[in-house]
Tab-separated table of C-alpha atoms and ligand atoms in Angstrom:
chain	number	residue	atom	x	y	z
A	994	MET	CA	87.174	103.318	126.512
A	995	ASN	CA	88.335	105.679	123.301
A	996	ILE	CA	91.681	104.432	121.701
A	997	LEU	CA	93.632	106.009	118.862
A	998	VAL	CA	95.928	104.020	116.674
A	999	ILE	CA	98.201	106.422	114.549
A	1000	GLY	CA	99.198	104.873	111.046
A	1001	SER	CA	97.873	103.337	108.071
A	1002	GLY	CA	99.726	99.999	107.525
A	1003	GLY	CA	99.075	96.332	108.071
A	1004	ARG	CA	101.018	96.951	111.563
A	1005	GLU	CA	98.312	99.368	112.531
A	1006	HIS	CA	95.527	96.962	111.611
A	1007	ALA	CA	97.103	94.456	113.497
A	1008	LEU	CA	97.508	96.777	116.464
A	1009	LEU	CA	93.407	97.566	116.034
A	1010	TRP	CA	92.809	93.938	115.947
A	1011	ALA	CA	94.870	92.980	119.171
A	1012	LEU	CA	93.237	95.700	120.966
A	1013	GLN	CA	89.592	94.868	120.511
A	1014	LYS	CA	90.036	91.185	120.889
A	1015	SER	CA	89.832	90.901	124.658
A	1016	ARG	CA	87.227	94.014	125.169
A	1017	GLN	CA	84.495	96.392	123.755
A	1018	LEU	CA	86.261	99.478	122.406
A	1019	LYS	CA	85.485	102.494	120.366
A	1020	LEU	CA	88.383	102.440	117.971
A	1021	PHE	CA	89.922	105.395	115.956
A	1022	CYS	CA	92.754	105.206	113.288
A	1023	ALA	CA	94.532	108.244	111.699
A	1024	PRO	CA	94.669	107.725	108.768
A	1025	GLY	CA	94.116	104.195	108.323
A	1026	ASN	CA	93.110	101.929	105.175
A	1027	ALA	CA	90.062	100.388	104.126
A	1028	GLY	CA	90.846	97.043	106.571
A	1029	THR	CA	91.197	99.378	109.475
A	1030	ALA	CA	87.735	101.222	108.610
A	1031	GLN	CA	86.218	97.689	109.141
A	1032	ILE	CA	87.174	98.110	113.035
A	1033	ALA	CA	87.896	101.694	113.658
A	1034	GLU	CA	86.492	105.038	112.532
A	1035	CYS	CA	89.533	106.615	110.088
A	1036	VAL	CA	90.403	110.059	110.836
A	1037	ARG	CA	91.763	111.960	108.026
A	1038	VAL	CA	94.697	113.476	109.869
A	1039	SER	CA	98.151	112.424	108.912
A	1040	ALA	CA	100.249	110.400	110.789
A	1041	THR	CA	102.912	112.998	111.499
A	1042	ASP	CA	100.452	116.157	112.218
A	1043	VAL	CA	101.400	116.123	115.674
A	1044	TYR	CA	99.453	118.946	116.592
A	1045	ASN	CA	96.127	118.033	115.074
A	1046	LEU	CA	96.412	114.417	116.163
A	1047	ALA	CA	96.737	115.982	119.825
A	1048	GLN	CA	93.242	118.157	119.028
A	1049	PHE	CA	91.681	115.285	117.747
A	1050	ALA	CA	92.463	113.117	120.792
A	1051	GLU	CA	91.480	116.100	123.251
A	1052	GLU	CA	88.519	116.682	121.177
A	1053	LYS	CA	87.199	113.043	121.380
A	1054	ARG	CA	88.539	112.478	125.134
A	1055	ILE	CA	90.719	109.900	123.853
A	1056	ASP	CA	91.911	107.852	126.682
A	1057	LEU	CA	94.858	106.131	125.114
A	1058	THR	CA	96.843	106.623	121.994
A	1059	VAL	CA	99.173	104.341	120.141
A	1060	VAL	CA	101.648	104.937	117.659
A	1061	GLY	CA	102.779	102.612	114.991
A	1062	SER	CA	105.436	104.278	112.842
A	1063	GLU	CA	108.524	106.044	113.765
A	1064	ALA	CA	107.751	109.674	112.081
A	1065	PRO	CA	105.611	111.085	114.868
A	1066	LEU	CA	107.616	109.798	117.671
A	1067	ALA	CA	110.808	111.330	115.943
A	1068	ALA	CA	108.729	114.337	115.580
A	1069	GLY	CA	107.832	114.628	119.311
A	1070	ILE	CA	104.206	113.357	119.474
A	1071	VAL	CA	104.656	111.973	122.743
A	1072	ASP	CA	106.180	114.983	124.433
A	1073	GLU	CA	103.027	116.938	122.764
A	1074	PHE	CA	100.353	114.345	124.161
A	1075	GLU	CA	102.129	114.380	127.764
A	1076	ARG	CA	102.017	118.085	127.680
A	1077	ARG	CA	98.462	117.945	127.230
A	1078	ASN	CA	97.991	115.423	129.741
A	1079	LEU	CA	96.652	112.795	127.159
A	1080	ALA	CA	98.048	109.168	127.631
A	1081	ILE	CA	99.996	107.798	125.003
A	1082	ALA	CA	102.113	104.602	124.771
A	1083	GLY	CA	105.432	105.592	123.192
A	1084	PRO	CA	108.980	107.130	123.551
A	1085	ARG	CA	109.476	110.741	123.936
A	1086	ARG	CA	111.572	112.365	121.418
A	1087	ASP	CA	114.716	112.086	123.130
A	1088	ALA	CA	114.298	108.312	123.512
A	1089	ALA	CA	113.174	108.111	119.891
A	1090	ARG	CA	116.649	109.347	118.909
A	1091	LEU	CA	117.716	105.340	119.357
A	1092	GLU	CA	116.121	104.911	115.901
A	1093	SER	CA	116.161	108.633	114.380
A	1094	SER	CA	119.898	109.325	114.747
A	1095	LYS	CA	122.078	106.211	113.696
A	1096	ALA	CA	124.897	108.565	115.104
A	1097	PHE	CA	123.221	109.047	118.227
A	1098	SER	CA	122.268	105.152	118.811
A	1099	LYS	CA	125.900	104.110	117.791
A	1100	ASP	CA	127.386	106.385	120.577
A	1101	PHE	CA	124.867	105.288	123.087
A	1102	MET	CA	125.885	101.777	122.274
A	1103	ALA	CA	129.834	102.326	122.602
A	1104	ARG	CA	129.049	104.301	126.036
A	1105	ASN	CA	127.288	101.568	127.427
A	1106	ASN	CA	129.128	98.526	126.266
A	1107	ILE	CA	126.658	97.127	123.844
A	1108	PRO	CA	128.057	94.862	121.326
A	1109	THR	CA	127.667	96.261	117.869
A	1110	ALA	CA	129.839	96.621	114.504
A	1111	ARG	CA	132.612	98.776	114.619
A	1112	TYR	CA	131.955	102.561	113.291
A	1113	ARG	CA	133.245	106.023	112.636
A	1114	ILE	CA	130.944	109.253	111.956
A	1115	ALA	CA	131.602	111.259	108.860
A	1116	ASP	CA	129.949	114.908	108.698
A	1117	SER	CA	131.438	115.598	104.972
A	1118	LEU	CA	132.129	113.516	102.161
A	1119	ASP	CA	135.908	114.146	102.457
A	1120	GLU	CA	135.754	113.001	106.000
A	1121	ALA	CA	134.140	109.801	104.399
A	1122	GLN	CA	136.723	109.339	102.197
A	1123	THR	CA	139.532	110.014	104.501
A	1124	ILE	CA	138.065	107.616	106.626
A	1125	LEU	CA	137.524	104.571	104.028
A	1126	SER	CA	140.973	105.387	102.771
A	1127	SER	CA	142.543	104.756	106.084
A	1128	GLY	CA	142.069	101.060	105.696
A	1129	GLU	CA	140.640	101.109	108.827
A	1130	PHE	CA	137.621	98.871	107.391
A	1131	GLY	CA	139.916	96.733	105.336
A	1132	GLY	CA	141.192	97.210	101.784
A	1133	PHE	CA	139.769	98.045	98.220
A	1134	ASP	CA	137.462	94.802	98.021
A	1135	SER	CA	136.160	94.759	101.559
A	1136	SER	CA	132.499	95.156	102.366
A	1137	VAL	CA	131.614	98.144	104.362
A	1138	VAL	CA	128.323	99.395	105.334
A	1139	ILE	CA	127.298	103.216	104.759
A	1140	LYS	CA	124.173	104.430	106.637
A	1141	ALA	CA	122.638	107.996	106.400
A	1142	ASP	CA	122.462	109.264	109.971
A	1143	GLY	CA	118.411	110.359	110.191
A	1144	LEU	CA	115.110	108.359	108.964
A	1145	ALA	CA	115.128	107.345	105.606
A	1146	ALA	CA	112.180	104.622	105.358
A	1147	GLY	CA	114.567	101.795	104.660
A	1148	LYS	CA	116.533	103.496	101.799
A	1149	GLY	CA	119.228	105.022	104.020
A	1150	VAL	CA	121.610	101.818	104.412
A	1151	VAL	CA	123.985	100.427	101.873
A	1152	VAL	CA	125.802	97.170	102.042
A	1153	ALA	CA	128.719	97.881	100.029
A	1154	ARG	CA	130.752	95.128	98.368
A	1155	SER	CA	134.239	97.488	98.169
A	1156	ARG	CA	135.663	100.829	98.775
A	1157	SER	CA	134.515	102.472	95.416
A	1158	GLU	CA	130.961	101.153	96.176
A	1159	ALA	CA	131.018	102.501	99.673
A	1160	LEU	CA	132.158	106.228	98.187
A	1161	THR	CA	129.514	105.922	95.620
A	1162	ALA	CA	126.947	105.427	98.729
A	1163	ALA	CA	128.436	107.930	100.658
A	1164	ASN	CA	128.224	110.452	97.776
A	1165	GLU	CA	124.491	109.225	96.870
A	1166	ILE	CA	123.372	109.830	100.578
A	1167	MET	CA	125.206	113.101	101.068
A	1168	GLU	CA	124.631	114.879	97.969
A	1169	GLY	CA	122.786	112.586	95.654
A	1170	GLY	CA	119.236	113.088	97.466
A	1171	LEU	CA	118.842	109.364	98.170
A	1172	VAL	CA	117.571	110.269	100.990
A	1173	GLY	CA	115.964	113.559	102.632
A	1174	ALA	CA	118.269	116.580	103.470
A	1175	ASP	CA	118.058	115.953	107.344
A	1176	ALA	CA	118.973	112.566	107.158
A	1177	ALA	CA	122.025	112.994	105.069
A	1178	ARG	CA	123.880	115.505	106.812
A	1179	ARG	CA	126.068	112.838	108.588
A	1180	ILE	CA	126.731	109.199	107.893
A	1181	VAL	CA	127.741	106.149	109.594
A	1182	ILE	CA	130.709	104.096	108.168
A	1183	GLU	CA	130.226	100.452	109.728
A	1184	GLU	CA	132.155	97.411	109.714
A	1185	ALA	CA	130.083	94.520	107.467
A	1186	LEU	CA	128.894	91.785	109.786
A	1187	ASP	CA	128.390	88.285	108.667
A	1188	GLY	CA	125.445	85.955	109.930
A	1189	ARG	CA	121.944	85.355	110.149
A	1190	GLU	CA	119.621	88.453	111.231
A	1191	ALA	CA	117.066	88.363	114.325
A	1192	SER	CA	114.814	90.865	115.859
A	1193	LEU	CA	113.736	90.810	119.522
A	1194	LEU	CA	111.035	93.401	120.373
A	1195	LEU	CA	109.809	94.267	123.893
A	1196	PHE	CA	107.493	96.338	126.078
A	1197	SER	CA	109.191	98.411	128.520
A	1198	ASP	CA	107.483	100.960	130.848
A	1199	GLY	CA	110.704	102.875	131.513
A	1200	LYS	CA	111.214	100.445	134.480
A	1201	ASP	CA	110.269	96.902	133.633
A	1202	TYR	CA	110.157	95.119	130.469
A	1203	ALA	CA	108.352	92.153	128.638
A	1204	LEU	CA	110.047	90.231	125.941
A	1205	MET	CA	108.005	89.486	122.719
A	1206	PRO	CA	108.602	86.427	120.348
A	1207	SER	CA	111.529	86.654	118.676
A	1208	ALA	CA	111.208	87.289	114.857
A	1209	ARG	CA	112.939	87.574	111.503
A	1210	ASP	CA	111.787	89.467	108.647
A	1211	HIS	CA	112.672	89.241	105.022
A	1212	LYS	CA	113.499	92.970	103.342
A	1213	ARG	CA	114.589	91.911	100.052
A	1214	VAL	CA	111.826	92.100	97.409
A	1215	GLY	CA	112.821	88.861	95.790
A	1216	GLU	CA	113.225	85.198	96.286
A	1217	ASN	CA	116.552	84.155	97.939
A	1218	ASP	CA	116.991	87.620	99.142
A	1219	THR	CA	117.382	89.261	95.611
A	1220	GLY	CA	116.405	92.830	94.301
A	1221	PRO	CA	115.998	95.900	96.113
A	1222	ASN	CA	115.317	96.179	99.853
A	1223	THR	CA	111.415	96.708	100.868
A	1224	GLY	CA	109.788	97.568	104.297
A	1225	GLY	CA	109.320	93.804	104.442
A	1226	MET	CA	108.036	91.063	102.687
A	1227	GLY	CA	107.145	88.659	105.324
A	1228	ALA	CA	107.925	88.002	108.962
A	1229	ILE	CA	108.112	84.896	111.307
A	1230	THR	CA	107.892	84.186	114.858
A	1231	ASP	CA	109.700	80.887	116.190
A	1232	ALA	CA	111.526	79.498	118.758
A	1233	SER	CA	114.214	78.801	116.378
A	1234	VAL	CA	115.170	82.552	115.702
A	1235	LEU	CA	116.958	82.858	119.081
A	1236	ASP	CA	117.820	79.520	121.013
A	1237	GLU	CA	117.665	80.017	124.512
A	1238	GLU	CA	121.419	80.496	125.401
A	1239	THR	CA	121.329	83.244	122.686
A	1240	LEU	CA	118.281	84.822	124.176
A	1241	ARG	CA	120.001	84.821	127.795
A	1242	ARG	CA	123.083	86.507	125.947
A	1243	VAL	CA	121.175	89.011	124.091
A	1244	VAL	CA	119.085	90.016	127.363
A	1245	ARG	CA	122.414	90.259	129.695
A	1246	ASP	CA	124.296	91.850	126.855
A	1247	VAL	CA	121.803	94.311	125.045
A	1248	VAL	CA	118.428	94.165	126.391
A	1249	GLU	CA	119.518	95.260	130.136
A	1250	PRO	CA	122.428	97.438	129.440
A	1251	THR	CA	120.042	99.222	126.850
A	1252	LEU	CA	117.171	99.921	129.049
A	1253	GLU	CA	119.883	100.962	132.103
A	1254	GLY	CA	121.937	103.017	129.781
A	1255	ALA	CA	118.697	104.672	128.514
A	1256	ARG	CA	117.609	105.549	132.461
A	1257	ALA	CA	121.076	106.596	133.172
A	1258	GLU	CA	121.355	108.855	130.337
A	1259	GLY	CA	117.998	110.476	131.539
A	1260	PHE	CA	115.785	108.957	129.007
A	1261	PRO	CA	113.849	106.324	130.551
A	1262	PHE	CA	112.467	104.099	127.401
A	1263	ARG	CA	108.858	103.792	127.576
A	1264	GLY	CA	107.227	102.003	124.519
A	1265	ILE	CA	108.266	99.386	122.253
A	1266	LEU	CA	111.791	98.662	121.578
A	1267	PHE	CA	112.741	96.911	118.501
A	1268	ILE	CA	116.270	95.369	118.463
A	1269	GLY	CA	117.842	94.098	115.203
A	1270	LEU	CA	120.657	91.798	115.741
A	1271	MET	CA	123.262	89.978	113.776
A	1272	LEU	CA	123.973	86.534	115.027
A	1273	THR	CA	127.668	86.351	114.250
A	1274	SER	CA	130.558	83.838	115.107
A	1275	ASP	CA	131.554	86.201	117.737
A	1276	GLY	CA	128.217	86.704	119.198
A	1277	PRO	CA	125.099	88.525	118.803
A	1278	ARG	CA	125.804	92.314	117.390
A	1279	VAL	CA	122.969	95.136	117.377
A	1280	LEU	CA	122.443	96.432	113.865
A	1281	GLU	CA	119.907	98.854	114.710
A	1282	TYR	CA	117.221	100.106	117.408
A	1283	ASN	CA	113.851	100.815	116.264
A	1284	VAL	CA	111.456	102.625	118.609
A	1285	ARG	CA	108.408	100.884	117.741
A	1286	PHE	CA	106.598	97.739	116.287
A	1287	GLY	CA	108.231	96.402	112.786
A	1288	ASP	CA	105.781	96.125	109.892
A	1289	PRO	CA	105.212	92.931	108.954
A	1290	GLU	CA	107.055	91.686	112.602
A	1291	ALA	CA	103.894	93.219	114.434
A	1292	GLN	CA	101.466	90.984	112.370
A	1293	ALA	CA	103.480	87.898	113.133
A	1294	ILE	CA	103.977	88.694	116.712
A	1295	LEU	CA	100.253	90.226	117.660
A	1296	VAL	CA	98.745	86.757	116.533
A	1297	ARG	CA	100.704	85.161	119.254
A	1298	LEU	CA	99.501	87.633	122.189
A	1299	GLU	CA	97.139	85.740	124.531
A	1300	SER	CA	97.248	88.567	127.166
A	1301	ASP	CA	94.980	91.842	126.840
A	1302	LEU	CA	97.055	94.393	124.934
A	1303	VAL	CA	95.007	97.247	126.427
A	1304	ASN	CA	96.312	96.566	129.659
A	1305	ILE	CA	99.848	96.370	128.227
A	1306	PHE	CA	99.658	99.651	126.592
A	1307	GLU	CA	98.147	101.393	129.852
A	1308	ALA	CA	101.201	99.875	131.545
A	1309	VAL	CA	103.496	101.386	129.004
A	1310	ALA	CA	102.129	104.667	129.335
A	1311	HIS	CA	101.650	105.182	133.131
A	1312	GLY	CA	103.724	102.044	134.422
A	1313	GLY	CA	103.241	99.147	136.450
A	1314	LEU	CA	104.246	96.731	133.501
A	1315	SER	CA	105.444	93.963	135.972
A	1316	ARG	CA	102.127	93.771	137.492
A	1317	VAL	CA	100.327	93.038	134.080
A	1318	PRO	CA	100.212	89.707	132.207
A	1319	VAL	CA	102.194	89.791	129.209
A	1320	ARG	CA	101.608	86.068	127.858
A	1321	TRP	CA	101.963	84.242	124.131
A	1322	PHE	CA	100.506	81.379	122.762
A	1323	ASP	CA	103.042	78.558	122.523
A	1324	SER	CA	102.973	78.306	118.687
A	1325	SER	CA	104.834	79.652	115.580
A	1326	SER	CA	103.689	82.373	113.328
A	1327	ALA	CA	104.169	83.977	109.673
A	1328	CYS	CA	102.917	86.540	107.699
A	1329	VAL	CA	103.388	86.967	104.019
A	1330	VAL	CA	103.093	90.268	102.270
A	1331	LEU	CA	101.309	90.385	99.170
A	1332	ALA	CA	102.406	93.238	97.000
A	1333	SER	CA	101.673	95.561	94.038
A	1334	ARG	CA	103.474	95.147	90.641
A	1335	GLY	CA	106.264	97.598	90.887
A	1336	TYR	CA	106.748	97.802	94.667
A	1337	PRO	CA	109.036	98.866	95.742
A	1338	ALA	CA	109.931	101.376	93.218
A	1339	LYS	CA	106.926	102.469	91.873
A	1340	PRO	CA	103.980	100.544	92.753
A	1341	GLU	CA	100.629	100.265	90.661
A	1342	THR	CA	97.198	100.810	92.410
A	1343	GLY	CA	93.636	100.702	91.629
A	1344	ALA	CA	93.634	96.754	90.717
A	1345	THR	CA	90.428	94.967	91.843
A	1346	ILE	CA	91.488	92.103	94.643
A	1347	GLU	CA	89.284	89.280	94.245
A	1348	GLY	CA	89.394	86.213	97.058
A	1349	LEU	CA	89.562	88.163	99.968
A	1350	GLU	CA	86.610	86.686	101.849
A	1351	HIS	CA	87.378	83.307	100.809
A	1352	ALA	CA	90.973	83.500	101.862
A	1353	ALA	CA	90.199	84.629	105.350
A	1354	GLN	CA	88.179	81.410	106.075
A	1355	HIS	CA	91.150	79.480	106.279
A	1356	GLU	CA	91.552	78.113	109.596
A	1357	GLY	CA	94.291	80.009	111.804
A	1358	VAL	CA	94.502	82.552	109.015
A	1359	ARG	CA	94.116	86.454	109.544
A	1360	ILE	CA	94.382	88.950	106.875
A	1361	PHE	CA	95.651	92.554	107.610
A	1362	HIS	CA	95.534	95.252	105.273
A	1363	ALA	CA	98.252	97.392	104.303
A	1364	GLY	CA	97.419	99.245	101.199
A	1365	THR	CA	93.615	98.652	100.254
A	1366	THR	CA	90.616	100.925	99.404
A	1367	ARG	CA	87.023	100.375	98.298
A	1368	SER	CA	85.387	101.714	95.208
A	1369	GLN	CA	82.083	102.999	95.451
A	1370	SER	CA	80.288	99.533	94.549
A	1371	GLY	CA	82.125	98.162	97.443
A	1372	GLU	CA	84.916	96.265	95.694
A	1373	TRP	CA	88.434	95.885	97.325
A	1374	LEU	CA	90.949	97.798	95.238
A	1375	THR	CA	94.727	98.039	95.599
A	1376	ALA	CA	96.066	101.275	97.004
A	1377	GLY	CA	99.752	101.173	97.640
A	1378	GLY	CA	102.918	98.713	97.442
A	1379	ARG	CA	102.365	96.419	100.224
A	1380	VAL	CA	98.292	95.516	99.986
A	1381	LEU	CA	97.764	92.541	102.341
A	1382	GLY	CA	99.536	90.481	105.005
A	1383	ILE	CA	98.361	87.002	105.276
A	1384	THR	CA	99.082	85.890	108.604
A	1385	ALA	CA	98.869	82.670	110.233
A	1386	THR	CA	99.615	80.860	113.717
A	1387	ALA	CA	100.363	77.024	113.870
A	1388	GLN	CA	101.964	74.301	116.253
A	1389	THR	CA	105.201	74.478	113.838
A	1390	LEU	CA	106.408	77.104	111.620
A	1391	GLU	CA	106.022	75.147	108.724
A	1392	LEU	CA	102.160	74.511	109.247
A	1393	ALA	CA	101.830	78.425	110.080
A	1394	LEU	CA	103.677	79.159	106.527
A	1395	ASN	CA	101.596	76.367	104.790
A	1396	ARG	CA	98.396	78.121	105.826
A	1397	CYS	CA	99.332	81.452	104.876
A	1398	TYR	CA	100.283	80.034	101.483
A	1399	GLU	CA	97.130	78.049	100.966
A	1400	ALA	CA	95.029	81.476	101.898
A	1401	ALA	CA	97.293	83.356	99.418
A	1402	LYS	CA	96.408	81.085	96.577
A	1403	ASP	CA	92.678	82.304	96.915
A	1404	ILE	CA	93.651	85.931	96.298
A	1405	HIS	CA	94.288	87.579	93.341
A	1406	TRP	CA	94.897	91.072	91.354
A	1407	ASP	CA	96.598	92.067	88.160
A	1408	GLY	CA	100.407	92.496	89.175
A	1409	MET	CA	99.944	90.752	92.572
A	1410	HIS	CA	103.507	89.149	93.787
A	1411	TYR	CA	104.953	87.629	97.006
A	1412	ARG	CA	107.696	85.674	97.998
A	1413	ARG	CA	107.530	82.094	98.225
A	1414	ASP	CA	110.522	81.553	100.663
A	1415	ILE	CA	109.405	83.439	103.836
A	1416	GLY	CA	110.646	81.254	106.803
A	1417	LYS	CA	113.413	80.054	104.623
A	1418	PHE	CA	117.046	81.314	106.243
A	1419	GLY	CA	118.276	84.246	104.571
A	1420	ARG	CA	121.754	84.421	102.043
A	1421	GLN	CA	124.574	84.447	104.461
A	1422	MET	CA	126.738	87.208	103.610
A	1423	SER	CA	130.243	86.359	101.859
B	881	LIG	P1	119.447	98.979	109.802
B	881	LIG	O1	118.643	99.731	109.356
B	881	LIG	O2	120.810	99.768	110.377
B	881	LIG	O3	119.099	97.699	110.326
B	881	LIG	O4	120.001	98.384	108.437
B	881	LIG	C1	119.018	97.698	107.430
B	881	LIG	C2	119.702	96.341	106.778
B	881	LIG	O5	121.128	96.133	106.416
B	881	LIG	C3	119.916	95.331	108.292
B	881	LIG	O6	118.835	94.346	108.404
B	881	LIG	C4	120.973	94.322	107.468
B	881	LIG	O7	120.327	93.277	106.649
B	881	LIG	C5	121.923	95.260	106.684
B	881	LIG	N1	123.096	95.924	107.798
B	881	LIG	C6	123.007	96.936	108.480
B	881	LIG	N2	124.087	96.857	109.391
B	881	LIG	C7	125.082	96.193	108.564
B	881	LIG	C8	126.220	95.633	109.021
B	881	LIG	N3	126.922	96.173	109.969
B	881	LIG	N4	126.751	94.401	108.404
B	881	LIG	C9	126.132	93.798	107.463
B	881	LIG	N5	124.603	94.267	107.453
B	881	LIG	C10	124.189	95.117	107.726
B	882	LIG	N1	110.315	95.412	108.935
B	882	LIG	C1	111.155	96.380	109.288
B	882	LIG	C2	110.651	97.647	109.949
B	882	LIG	O1	109.498	97.935	110.217
B	882	LIG	O2	111.612	98.184	110.151
């Protein structure tokens, strides 16, 4: 069986690893990295080059394609593959709007009574100013959240601490070039919520769904949630992230209305749905939807998958998910990201990585590559901001974290840094 995974990060390395765990496959990864090259053939086509990816899949007789990141989904890769009768596990472009347009996703939640922060949409700076001055989101000193409508690679959300900070953020998004022009045409202005964050991911075939273990990531670059936002410096899965009562509530109030709403509105959701939640004192609220695995959530989640991922993705693509086992090891897991000096603003690359082979020998530990390459002589070199994801499972979260940090001690390169507080609760907003 030939499988193509699209993307080049730690998430895609983890997907490939999990796919080949239970059977012999011929794996391809477009474009991949030096870690994925150890288990898959790297294909020199960019993840957003939908036409050439479809050509490749036809030529190589790919039986199933799995998409890691959001950009190809928003660009309509699933629509193009389906038009050519190529099997692909992911949402079509219309369903991908749950992530690719924050205005669309907020209106969708409002139509379907899904609990989320109060919001308004502004199509111009003038409009944003009027909304912010109206007092609807509090006075001069109130926190308010400004979000670019479109995809912005994590840069499109500003939690502003005052009205003037909010206006500056609106200005930077709409006119200052903070995000791409397409993403910046509209903004969402949103009530700031207080609480602990949690992520709940699920597989869906458009009809049935299967939940994954709940996860939490750590977005800020520095310990104690300081410094700029990143793609994610680490993630954990643990039963404590969502207790049983809260999980039941999220399923009833969010998961089912979301999937039913999507079906009723004519875009049944097929793929991976990632629900970002804030657990407020008034109950769980949706912060955002993503229409794909998170990175590094995927690494922490997939090491706990007991069932065959190929069967699951085939069911996502073709239907029949309710007949496929989706079982998870009864454990906890953690992923600690090792990053390059300068990440996220301006990461340095080209440093020699030492100790990889040694670190991989720790019990319960898997190392997924995000930004690596190899020199002519076979040395491992850094090639991006996030370089490696040290991932471990264990009976308790504490033990999983210890395993990650023990393995991290074996790895070294000039400028390497990582957070020592992954798995500790994030700062509460005040
Ligand atoms: P999003 O991409 O919408 O999830 O936003 C990215 C991050 O911004 C979230 O993970 C939260 O940490 C923060 N955030 C987003 N919306 C809100 C909100 N309404 N209140 C407080 N924090 C938020
Ligand atoms: N780690 C957050 C994301 O992948 O969106």
